[in-house]
């Protein structure tokens, strides 16, 4: 199926038969795969066993029936809302997310500053048309883009993060959905400041209830920088964050 999208006075065509999945799936810790962060260990998949019942066909059970223990923020691709940093309960399931939206994929090599790797305003994308407007969604691929992003334990590694001024300018230029291949947009240890989260979600003065941040994506190396159509699929959890599956489709000017 082919579809026409319009953005910034331009028309783009996409083929929905060619999806590119950017999610990192949640896997059993025994498989030794899947990323983790925030000191929560690895996810656990446990076969249900009770009163003679075995939830595993390989062990003679009628069905596979598994309990899963995980943390949305610490395991795999997830999407969060402003409820991640507010006293009031806010659910990502209440966010209004377009079924399909224009997004920009950009690759950035973080700058080494005072012992940290930082994405700052010098990395902001420019526009060929001269417009300051950015698409409603932006996907940041950090370089080097190594495959261990999909299985690494990020705890105590001080990963790269976004300078809050960079984040503020994304908001000012129209970005509502921010996706990144890191465990957080903020520094791992920042004393609870969470400045980039606050800047993006407009907390506390101008809360943006339909804005989202998606972390732990993985953008394959063969995906070129540029414009795509994004279908951001979020599991219906009544929480501040939930597992998600961002899928992109290449765009061509119509």
PDB file of C-alpha atoms in Angstrom:
ATOM      1  CA  UNK A   1       0.000   0.000   0.000  1.00  0.00           C
ATOM      2  CA  UNK A   2       1.282   3.446  -0.931  1.00  0.00           C
ATOM      3  CA  UNK A   3       0.373   6.575   1.004  1.00  0.00           C
ATOM      4  CA  UNK A   4       0.871  10.334   0.620  1.00  0.00           C
ATOM      5  CA  UNK A   5       1.958  12.421   3.643  1.00  0.00           C
ATOM      6  CA  UNK A   6       2.161  16.208   3.711  1.00  0.00           C
ATOM      7  CA  UNK A   7       4.559  18.184   5.880  1.00  0.00           C
ATOM      8  CA  UNK A   8       6.042  21.702   5.664  1.00  0.00           C
ATOM      9  CA  UNK A   9       4.306  22.388   2.324  1.00  0.00           C
ATOM     10  CA  UNK A  10       5.787  19.255   0.768  1.00  0.00           C
ATOM     11  CA  UNK A  11       4.124  15.993  -0.251  1.00  0.00           C
ATOM     12  CA  UNK A  12       5.836  12.671   0.384  1.00  0.00           C
ATOM     13  CA  UNK A  13       5.002   9.153  -0.720  1.00  0.00           C
ATOM     14  CA  UNK A  14       5.668   6.006   1.296  1.00  0.00           C
ATOM     15  CA  UNK A  15       5.190   2.290   0.782  1.00  0.00           C
ATOM     16  CA  UNK A  16       3.681   0.680   3.877  1.00  0.00           C
ATOM     17  CA  UNK A  17       4.865  -2.717   2.647  1.00  0.00           C
ATOM     18  CA  UNK A  18       8.462  -1.875   3.638  1.00  0.00           C
ATOM     19  CA  UNK A  19       8.502  -1.381   7.434  1.00  0.00           C
ATOM     20  CA  UNK A  20      11.711  -0.928   9.444  1.00  0.00           C
ATOM     21  CA  UNK A  21      11.342  -2.011  13.069  1.00  0.00           C
ATOM     22  CA  UNK A  22      13.449   0.039  15.508  1.00  0.00           C
ATOM     23  CA  UNK A  23      12.451  -1.801  18.678  1.00  0.00           C
ATOM     24  CA  UNK A  24      14.616  -4.003  20.871  1.00  0.00           C
ATOM     25  CA  UNK A  25      12.386  -6.845  22.071  1.00  0.00           C
ATOM     26  CA  UNK A  26      12.064  -7.910  25.687  1.00  0.00           C
ATOM     27  CA  UNK A  27      13.823 -11.248  26.170  1.00  0.00           C
ATOM     28  CA  UNK A  28      14.336 -13.734  28.976  1.00  0.00           C
ATOM     29  CA  UNK A  29      17.515 -12.956  30.914  1.00  0.00           C
ATOM     30  CA  UNK A  30      18.627 -16.560  30.418  1.00  0.00           C
ATOM     31  CA  UNK A  31      18.972 -15.835  26.705  1.00  0.00           C
ATOM     32  CA  UNK A  32      21.670 -13.296  27.569  1.00  0.00           C
ATOM     33  CA  UNK A  33      20.126 -10.737  25.223  1.00  0.00           C
ATOM     34  CA  UNK A  34      18.384  -7.410  25.566  1.00  0.00           C
ATOM     35  CA  UNK A  35      19.656  -4.193  27.166  1.00  0.00           C
ATOM     36  CA  UNK A  36      19.202  -3.173  30.782  1.00  0.00           C
ATOM     37  CA  UNK A  37      19.746  -0.023  32.829  1.00  0.00           C
ATOM     38  CA  UNK A  38      19.058   1.626  36.172  1.00  0.00           C
ATOM     39  CA  UNK A  39      20.400  -1.224  38.315  1.00  0.00           C
ATOM     40  CA  UNK A  40      17.275  -3.396  38.010  1.00  0.00           C
ATOM     41  CA  UNK A  41      18.979  -6.537  36.723  1.00  0.00           C
ATOM     42  CA  UNK A  42      17.572  -8.476  33.797  1.00  0.00           C
ATOM     43  CA  UNK A  43      13.952  -9.378  32.989  1.00  0.00           C
ATOM     44  CA  UNK A  44      12.692 -12.766  34.121  1.00  0.00           C
ATOM     45  CA  UNK A  45      10.431 -15.162  32.243  1.00  0.00           C
ATOM     46  CA  UNK A  46       9.093 -17.895  34.542  1.00  0.00           C
ATOM     47  CA  UNK A  47       6.914 -20.858  33.633  1.00  0.00           C
ATOM     48  CA  UNK A  48       3.748 -20.994  35.746  1.00  0.00           C
ATOM     49  CA  UNK A  49       3.594 -24.157  37.867  1.00  0.00           C
ATOM     50  CA  UNK A  50       0.682 -24.845  40.228  1.00  0.00           C
ATOM     51  CA  UNK A  51      -1.230 -27.898  41.491  1.00  0.00           C
ATOM     52  CA  UNK A  52       0.160 -30.208  38.839  1.00  0.00           C
ATOM     53  CA  UNK A  53      -0.194 -27.618  36.084  1.00  0.00           C
ATOM     54  CA  UNK A  54       2.908 -26.880  33.999  1.00  0.00           C
ATOM     55  CA  UNK A  55       2.749 -23.944  31.616  1.00  0.00           C
ATOM     56  CA  UNK A  56       5.283 -25.317  29.193  1.00  0.00           C
ATOM     57  CA  UNK A  57       4.472 -27.574  26.255  1.00  0.00           C
ATOM     58  CA  UNK A  58       8.066 -28.849  26.097  1.00  0.00           C
ATOM     59  CA  UNK A  59       7.548 -30.254  29.605  1.00  0.00           C
ATOM     60  CA  UNK A  60       4.232 -31.911  28.829  1.00  0.00           C
ATOM     61  CA  UNK A  61       1.896 -28.988  29.429  1.00  0.00           C
ATOM     62  CA  UNK A  62      -1.034 -28.224  27.143  1.00  0.00           C
ATOM     63  CA  UNK A  63      -0.022 -24.579  26.641  1.00  0.00           C
ATOM     64  CA  UNK A  64       2.859 -22.197  27.192  1.00  0.00           C
ATOM     65  CA  UNK A  65       1.918 -19.926  30.125  1.00  0.00           C
ATOM     66  CA  UNK A  66       4.602 -17.567  31.405  1.00  0.00           C
ATOM     67  CA  UNK A  67       4.942 -14.877  34.064  1.00  0.00           C
ATOM     68  CA  UNK A  68       7.135 -11.951  33.029  1.00  0.00           C
ATOM     69  CA  UNK A  69       8.907  -9.635  35.482  1.00  0.00           C
ATOM     70  CA  UNK A  70      10.476  -6.491  34.042  1.00  0.00           C
ATOM     71  CA  UNK A  71      10.730  -2.709  34.338  1.00  0.00           C
ATOM     72  CA  UNK A  72       9.581  -0.643  31.331  1.00  0.00           C
ATOM     73  CA  UNK A  73      12.319   1.960  31.882  1.00  0.00           C
ATOM     74  CA  UNK A  74      15.090  -0.566  32.413  1.00  0.00           C
ATOM     75  CA  UNK A  75      14.413  -3.211  29.793  1.00  0.00           C
ATOM     76  CA  UNK A  76      14.013  -2.826  26.052  1.00  0.00           C
ATOM     77  CA  UNK A  77      12.365  -0.183  23.912  1.00  0.00           C
ATOM     78  CA  UNK A  78       9.806   1.866  25.812  1.00  0.00           C
ATOM     79  CA  UNK A  79       7.815   5.073  25.463  1.00  0.00           C
ATOM     80  CA  UNK A  80       7.170   7.415  28.377  1.00  0.00           C
ATOM     81  CA  UNK A  81       5.032  10.471  29.050  1.00  0.00           C
ATOM     82  CA  UNK A  82       5.310  13.401  31.449  1.00  0.00           C
ATOM     83  CA  UNK A  83       3.968  11.132  34.206  1.00  0.00           C
ATOM     84  CA  UNK A  84       7.526   9.857  34.533  1.00  0.00           C
ATOM     85  CA  UNK A  85       8.458  13.053  36.404  1.00  0.00           C
ATOM     86  CA  UNK A  86       5.193  14.382  37.922  1.00  0.00           C
ATOM     87  CA  UNK A  87       3.559  13.901  41.318  1.00  0.00           C
ATOM     88  CA  UNK A  88       0.196  13.485  39.626  1.00  0.00           C
ATOM     89  CA  UNK A  89      -0.407  10.161  37.908  1.00  0.00           C
ATOM     90  CA  UNK A  90      -0.205  10.560  34.135  1.00  0.00           C
ATOM     91  CA  UNK A  91      -0.532   7.557  31.840  1.00  0.00           C
ATOM     92  CA  UNK A  92       1.204   7.067  28.531  1.00  0.00           C
ATOM     93  CA  UNK A  93      -1.945   5.213  27.495  1.00  0.00           C
ATOM     94  CA  UNK A  94      -3.782   8.558  27.563  1.00  0.00           C
ATOM     95  CA  UNK A  95      -1.416  10.192  25.078  1.00  0.00           C
ATOM     96  CA  UNK A  96      -2.882  10.962  21.673  1.00  0.00           C
ATOM     97  CA  UNK A  97      -0.278   9.659  19.231  1.00  0.00           C
ATOM     98  CA  UNK A  98      -0.921   9.934  15.477  1.00  0.00           C
ATOM     99  CA  UNK A  99      -1.097   6.605  13.682  1.00  0.00           C
ATOM    100  CA  UNK A 100       1.415   7.872  11.145  1.00  0.00           C
ATOM    101  CA  UNK A 101       3.593  10.993  11.315  1.00  0.00           C
ATOM    102  CA  UNK A 102       6.599  12.477   9.581  1.00  0.00           C
ATOM    103  CA  UNK A 103       9.874  11.928  11.423  1.00  0.00           C
ATOM    104  CA  UNK A 104      13.517  12.823  10.937  1.00  0.00           C
ATOM    105  CA  UNK A 105      16.301  10.296  11.510  1.00  0.00           C
ATOM    106  CA  UNK A 106      19.615  11.957  12.372  1.00  0.00           C
ATOM    107  CA  UNK A 107      23.001  10.512  13.330  1.00  0.00           C
ATOM    108  CA  UNK A 108      25.010  12.350  15.991  1.00  0.00           C
ATOM    109  CA  UNK A 109      28.473  11.820  17.444  1.00  0.00           C
ATOM    110  CA  UNK A 110      28.248  13.165  21.017  1.00  0.00           C
ATOM    111  CA  UNK A 111      30.869  15.715  22.042  1.00  0.00           C
ATOM    112  CA  UNK A 112      33.293  14.873  24.851  1.00  0.00           C
ATOM    113  CA  UNK A 113      32.970  17.592  27.512  1.00  0.00           C
ATOM    114  CA  UNK A 114      34.442  17.379  31.019  1.00  0.00           C
ATOM    115  CA  UNK A 115      34.300  13.592  31.162  1.00  0.00           C
ATOM    116  CA  UNK A 116      30.832  13.292  29.601  1.00  0.00           C
ATOM    117  CA  UNK A 117      29.608  12.627  26.065  1.00  0.00           C
ATOM    118  CA  UNK A 118      26.985  15.273  25.326  1.00  0.00           C
ATOM    119  CA  UNK A 119      24.577  16.060  22.492  1.00  0.00           C
ATOM    120  CA  UNK A 120      24.362  19.853  22.422  1.00  0.00           C
ATOM    121  CA  UNK A 121      22.985  22.683  20.300  1.00  0.00           C
ATOM    122  CA  UNK A 122      25.827  22.343  17.788  1.00  0.00           C
ATOM    123  CA  UNK A 123      24.222  19.043  16.757  1.00  0.00           C
ATOM    124  CA  UNK A 124      20.827  20.545  15.911  1.00  0.00           C
ATOM    125  CA  UNK A 125      19.728  19.625  12.377  1.00  0.00           C
ATOM    126  CA  UNK A 126      19.565  22.339   9.739  1.00  0.00           C
ATOM    127  CA  UNK A 127      16.871  22.674   7.111  1.00  0.00           C
ATOM    128  CA  UNK A 128      17.575  22.831   3.385  1.00  0.00           C
ATOM    129  CA  UNK A 129      14.468  24.984   2.940  1.00  0.00           C
ATOM    130  CA  UNK A 130      15.612  27.458   5.589  1.00  0.00           C
ATOM    131  CA  UNK A 131      12.641  26.640   7.812  1.00  0.00           C
ATOM    132  CA  UNK A 132      13.311  26.246  11.539  1.00  0.00           C
ATOM    133  CA  UNK A 133      10.400  23.822  11.795  1.00  0.00           C
ATOM    134  CA  UNK A 134      11.212  20.166  12.439  1.00  0.00           C
ATOM    135  CA  UNK A 135       8.906  17.186  11.893  1.00  0.00           C
ATOM    136  CA  UNK A 136       6.695  16.179  14.843  1.00  0.00           C
ATOM    137  CA  UNK A 137       9.043  13.266  15.582  1.00  0.00           C
ATOM    138  CA  UNK A 138      12.826  13.002  15.641  1.00  0.00           C
ATOM    139  CA  UNK A 139      14.901   9.832  15.971  1.00  0.00           C
ATOM    140  CA  UNK A 140      18.475  10.208  17.210  1.00  0.00           C
ATOM    141  CA  UNK A 141      21.049   7.551  16.335  1.00  0.00           C
ATOM    142  CA  UNK A 142      24.260   8.042  18.321  1.00  0.00           C
ATOM    143  CA  UNK A 143      27.619   7.191  16.799  1.00  0.00           C
ATOM    144  CA  UNK A 144      29.394   4.872  16.893  1.00  0.00           C
ATOM    145  CA  UNK A 145      26.343   2.695  16.305  1.00  0.00           C
ATOM    146  CA  UNK A 146      27.524  -0.643  17.665  1.00  0.00           C
ATOM    147  CA  UNK A 147      25.349  -3.777  17.888  1.00  0.00           C
ATOM    148  CA  UNK A 148      26.043  -4.132  21.631  1.00  0.00           C
ATOM    149  CA  UNK A 149      23.447  -1.394  22.179  1.00  0.00           C
ATOM    150  CA  UNK A 150      20.907  -4.204  21.869  1.00  0.00           C
ATOM    151  CA  UNK A 151      22.339  -6.276  24.735  1.00  0.00           C
ATOM    152  CA  UNK A 152      24.439  -3.980  26.925  1.00  0.00           C
ATOM    153  CA  UNK A 153      24.023  -3.441  30.665  1.00  0.00           C
ATOM    154  CA  UNK A 154      24.196   0.356  30.802  1.00  0.00           C
ATOM    155  CA  UNK A 155      24.280   0.680  34.597  1.00  0.00           C
ATOM    156  CA  UNK A 156      27.254   2.684  35.895  1.00  0.00           C
ATOM    157  CA  UNK A 157      28.516   3.507  32.386  1.00  0.00           C
ATOM    158  CA  UNK A 158      27.621   7.242  32.258  1.00  0.00           C
ATOM    159  CA  UNK A 159      26.032   7.042  28.775  1.00  0.00           C
ATOM    160  CA  UNK A 160      25.784  10.058  26.459  1.00  0.00           C
ATOM    161  CA  UNK A 161      22.880  12.419  27.130  1.00  0.00           C
ATOM    162  CA  UNK A 162      21.147  15.540  25.805  1.00  0.00           C
ATOM    163  CA  UNK A 163      22.082  19.039  26.883  1.00  0.00           C
ATOM    164  CA  UNK A 164      18.782  20.608  28.062  1.00  0.00           C
ATOM    165  CA  UNK A 165      19.322  23.554  25.702  1.00  0.00           C
ATOM    166  CA  UNK A 166      19.335  21.098  22.797  1.00  0.00           C
ATOM    167  CA  UNK A 167      16.106  19.586  24.100  1.00  0.00           C
ATOM    168  CA  UNK A 168      14.463  22.995  24.550  1.00  0.00           C
ATOM    169  CA  UNK A 169      15.218  23.876  20.955  1.00  0.00           C
ATOM    170  CA  UNK A 170      13.659  20.637  19.737  1.00  0.00           C
ATOM    171  CA  UNK A 171      10.466  21.660  21.520  1.00  0.00           C
ATOM    172  CA  UNK A 172      10.620  25.199  20.120  1.00  0.00           C
ATOM    173  CA  UNK A 173      11.017  23.772  16.617  1.00  0.00           C
ATOM    174  CA  UNK A 174       7.924  21.605  16.838  1.00  0.00           C
ATOM    175  CA  UNK A 175       9.091  18.173  18.012  1.00  0.00           C
ATOM    176  CA  UNK A 176       6.443  16.296  20.025  1.00  0.00           C
ATOM    177  CA  UNK A 177       7.901  12.786  19.932  1.00  0.00           C
ATOM    178  CA  UNK A 178      11.586  12.232  20.723  1.00  0.00           C
ATOM    179  CA  UNK A 179      13.201   8.840  20.112  1.00  0.00           C
ATOM    180  CA  UNK A 180      16.772   7.936  21.046  1.00  0.00           C
ATOM    181  CA  UNK A 181      18.991   4.839  21.201  1.00  0.00           C
ATOM    182  CA  UNK A 182      20.135   5.505  24.781  1.00  0.00           C
ATOM    183  CA  UNK A 183      18.663   4.563  28.190  1.00  0.00           C
ATOM    184  CA  UNK A 184      17.833   8.207  28.953  1.00  0.00           C
ATOM    185  CA  UNK A 185      17.883  11.736  27.577  1.00  0.00           C
ATOM    186  CA  UNK A 186      19.480  12.843  30.868  1.00  0.00           C
ATOM    187  CA  UNK A 187      22.765  12.112  32.599  1.00  0.00           C
ATOM    188  CA  UNK A 188      22.786   8.786  34.465  1.00  0.00           C
ATOM    189  CA  UNK A 189      23.624  10.486  37.776  1.00  0.00           C
ATOM    190  CA  UNK A 190      22.349  14.068  37.903  1.00  0.00           C
ATOM    191  CA  UNK A 191      20.980  14.383  41.427  1.00  0.00           C
ATOM    192  CA  UNK A 192      17.397  14.056  40.207  1.00  0.00           C
ATOM    193  CA  UNK A 193      17.538  17.205  38.065  1.00  0.00           C
ATOM    194  CA  UNK A 194      16.228  15.488  34.901  1.00  0.00           C
ATOM    195  CA  UNK A 195      16.588  18.754  33.017  1.00  0.00           C
ATOM    196  CA  UNK A 196      16.058  17.355  29.518  1.00  0.00           C
ATOM    197  CA  UNK A 197      12.976  15.420  30.617  1.00  0.00           C
ATOM    198  CA  UNK A 198      11.572  18.586  32.194  1.00  0.00           C
ATOM    199  CA  UNK A 199      12.399  20.679  29.145  1.00  0.00           C
ATOM    200  CA  UNK A 200      10.731  18.253  26.755  1.00  0.00           C
ATOM    201  CA  UNK A 201       7.612  17.620  28.839  1.00  0.00           C
ATOM    202  CA  UNK A 202       7.236  21.278  29.845  1.00  0.00           C
ATOM    203  CA  UNK A 203       7.213  20.455  33.549  1.00  0.00           C
ATOM    204  CA  UNK A 204       6.132  22.226  35.666  1.00  0.00           C
ATOM    205  CA  UNK A 205       4.873  25.353  33.859  1.00  0.00           C
ATOM    206  CA  UNK A 206       3.611  24.158  30.456  1.00  0.00           C
ATOM    207  CA  UNK A 207       2.914  20.413  30.706  1.00  0.00           C
ATOM    208  CA  UNK A 208       2.783  18.642  27.332  1.00  0.00           C
ATOM    209  CA  UNK A 209       0.470  15.698  27.930  1.00  0.00           C
ATOM    210  CA  UNK A 210       0.648  14.331  24.401  1.00  0.00           C
ATOM    211  CA  UNK A 211       4.431  14.517  24.099  1.00  0.00           C
ATOM    212  CA  UNK A 212       6.450  11.301  24.386  1.00  0.00           C
ATOM    213  CA  UNK A 213      10.045  10.201  24.800  1.00  0.00           C
ATOM    214  CA  UNK A 214      11.043   6.775  23.495  1.00  0.00           C
ATOM    215  CA  UNK A 215      14.325   5.293  24.708  1.00  0.00           C
ATOM    216  CA  UNK A 216      16.338   2.185  23.849  1.00  0.00           C
ATOM    217  CA  UNK A 217      15.534   2.189  20.132  1.00  0.00           C
ATOM    218  CA  UNK A 218      18.039   0.737  17.684  1.00  0.00           C
ATOM    219  CA  UNK A 219      18.446   2.245  14.211  1.00  0.00           C
ATOM    220  CA  UNK A 220      20.236  -0.206  11.885  1.00  0.00           C
ATOM    221  CA  UNK A 221      23.317   1.110  10.111  1.00  0.00           C
ATOM    222  CA  UNK A 222      21.743   0.617   6.690  1.00  0.00           C
ATOM    223  CA  UNK A 223      18.989   3.126   7.540  1.00  0.00           C
ATOM    224  CA  UNK A 224      19.979   6.462   6.049  1.00  0.00           C
ATOM    225  CA  UNK A 225      19.486   9.792   7.770  1.00  0.00           C
ATOM    226  CA  UNK A 226      16.476  11.660   6.445  1.00  0.00           C
ATOM    227  CA  UNK A 227      12.697  11.808   6.494  1.00  0.00           C
ATOM    228  CA  UNK A 228      10.501   8.797   7.233  1.00  0.00           C
ATOM    229  CA  UNK A 229       6.946   8.025   8.216  1.00  0.00           C
ATOM    230  CA  UNK A 230       6.715   6.818  11.825  1.00  0.00           C
ATOM    231  CA  UNK A 231       4.171   4.456  13.329  1.00  0.00           C
ATOM    232  CA  UNK A 232       4.793   4.520  17.093  1.00  0.00           C
ATOM    233  CA  UNK A 233       3.081   1.489  18.625  1.00  0.00           C
ATOM    234  CA  UNK A 234       2.784   1.659  22.422  1.00  0.00           C
ATOM    235  CA  UNK A 235       1.498  -1.181  24.614  1.00  0.00           C
ATOM    236  CA  UNK A 236      -1.672  -0.191  26.518  1.00  0.00           C
ATOM    237  CA  UNK A 237      -0.192  -0.026  30.018  1.00  0.00           C
ATOM    238  CA  UNK A 238      -1.824   2.401  32.455  1.00  0.00           C
ATOM    239  CA  UNK A 239       1.598   3.637  33.594  1.00  0.00           C
ATOM    240  CA  UNK A 240       3.985   6.498  32.944  1.00  0.00           C
ATOM    241  CA  UNK A 241       5.848   4.233  30.492  1.00  0.00           C
ATOM    242  CA  UNK A 242       5.187   1.117  28.442  1.00  0.00           C
ATOM    243  CA  UNK A 243       7.015  -1.196  26.023  1.00  0.00           C
ATOM    244  CA  UNK A 244       6.792   0.117  22.486  1.00  0.00           C
ATOM    245  CA  UNK A 245       7.571  -0.656  18.878  1.00  0.00           C
ATOM    246  CA  UNK A 246       8.545   2.252  16.631  1.00  0.00           C
ATOM    247  CA  UNK A 247       8.250   1.329  12.956  1.00  0.00           C
ATOM    248  CA  UNK A 248       9.435   3.635  10.178  1.00  0.00           C
ATOM    249  CA  UNK A 249       8.813   3.729   6.433  1.00  0.00           C
ATOM    250  CA  UNK A 250      11.062   5.528   3.908  1.00  0.00           C
ATOM    251  CA  UNK A 251       9.625   8.694   2.357  1.00  0.00           C
ATOM    252  CA  UNK A 252      10.129   9.960  -1.170  1.00  0.00           C
ATOM    253  CA  UNK A 253       9.109  13.406  -2.360  1.00  0.00           C
ATOM    254  CA  UNK A 254       5.928  13.027  -4.408  1.00  0.00           C
TER     255      UNK A 254
END
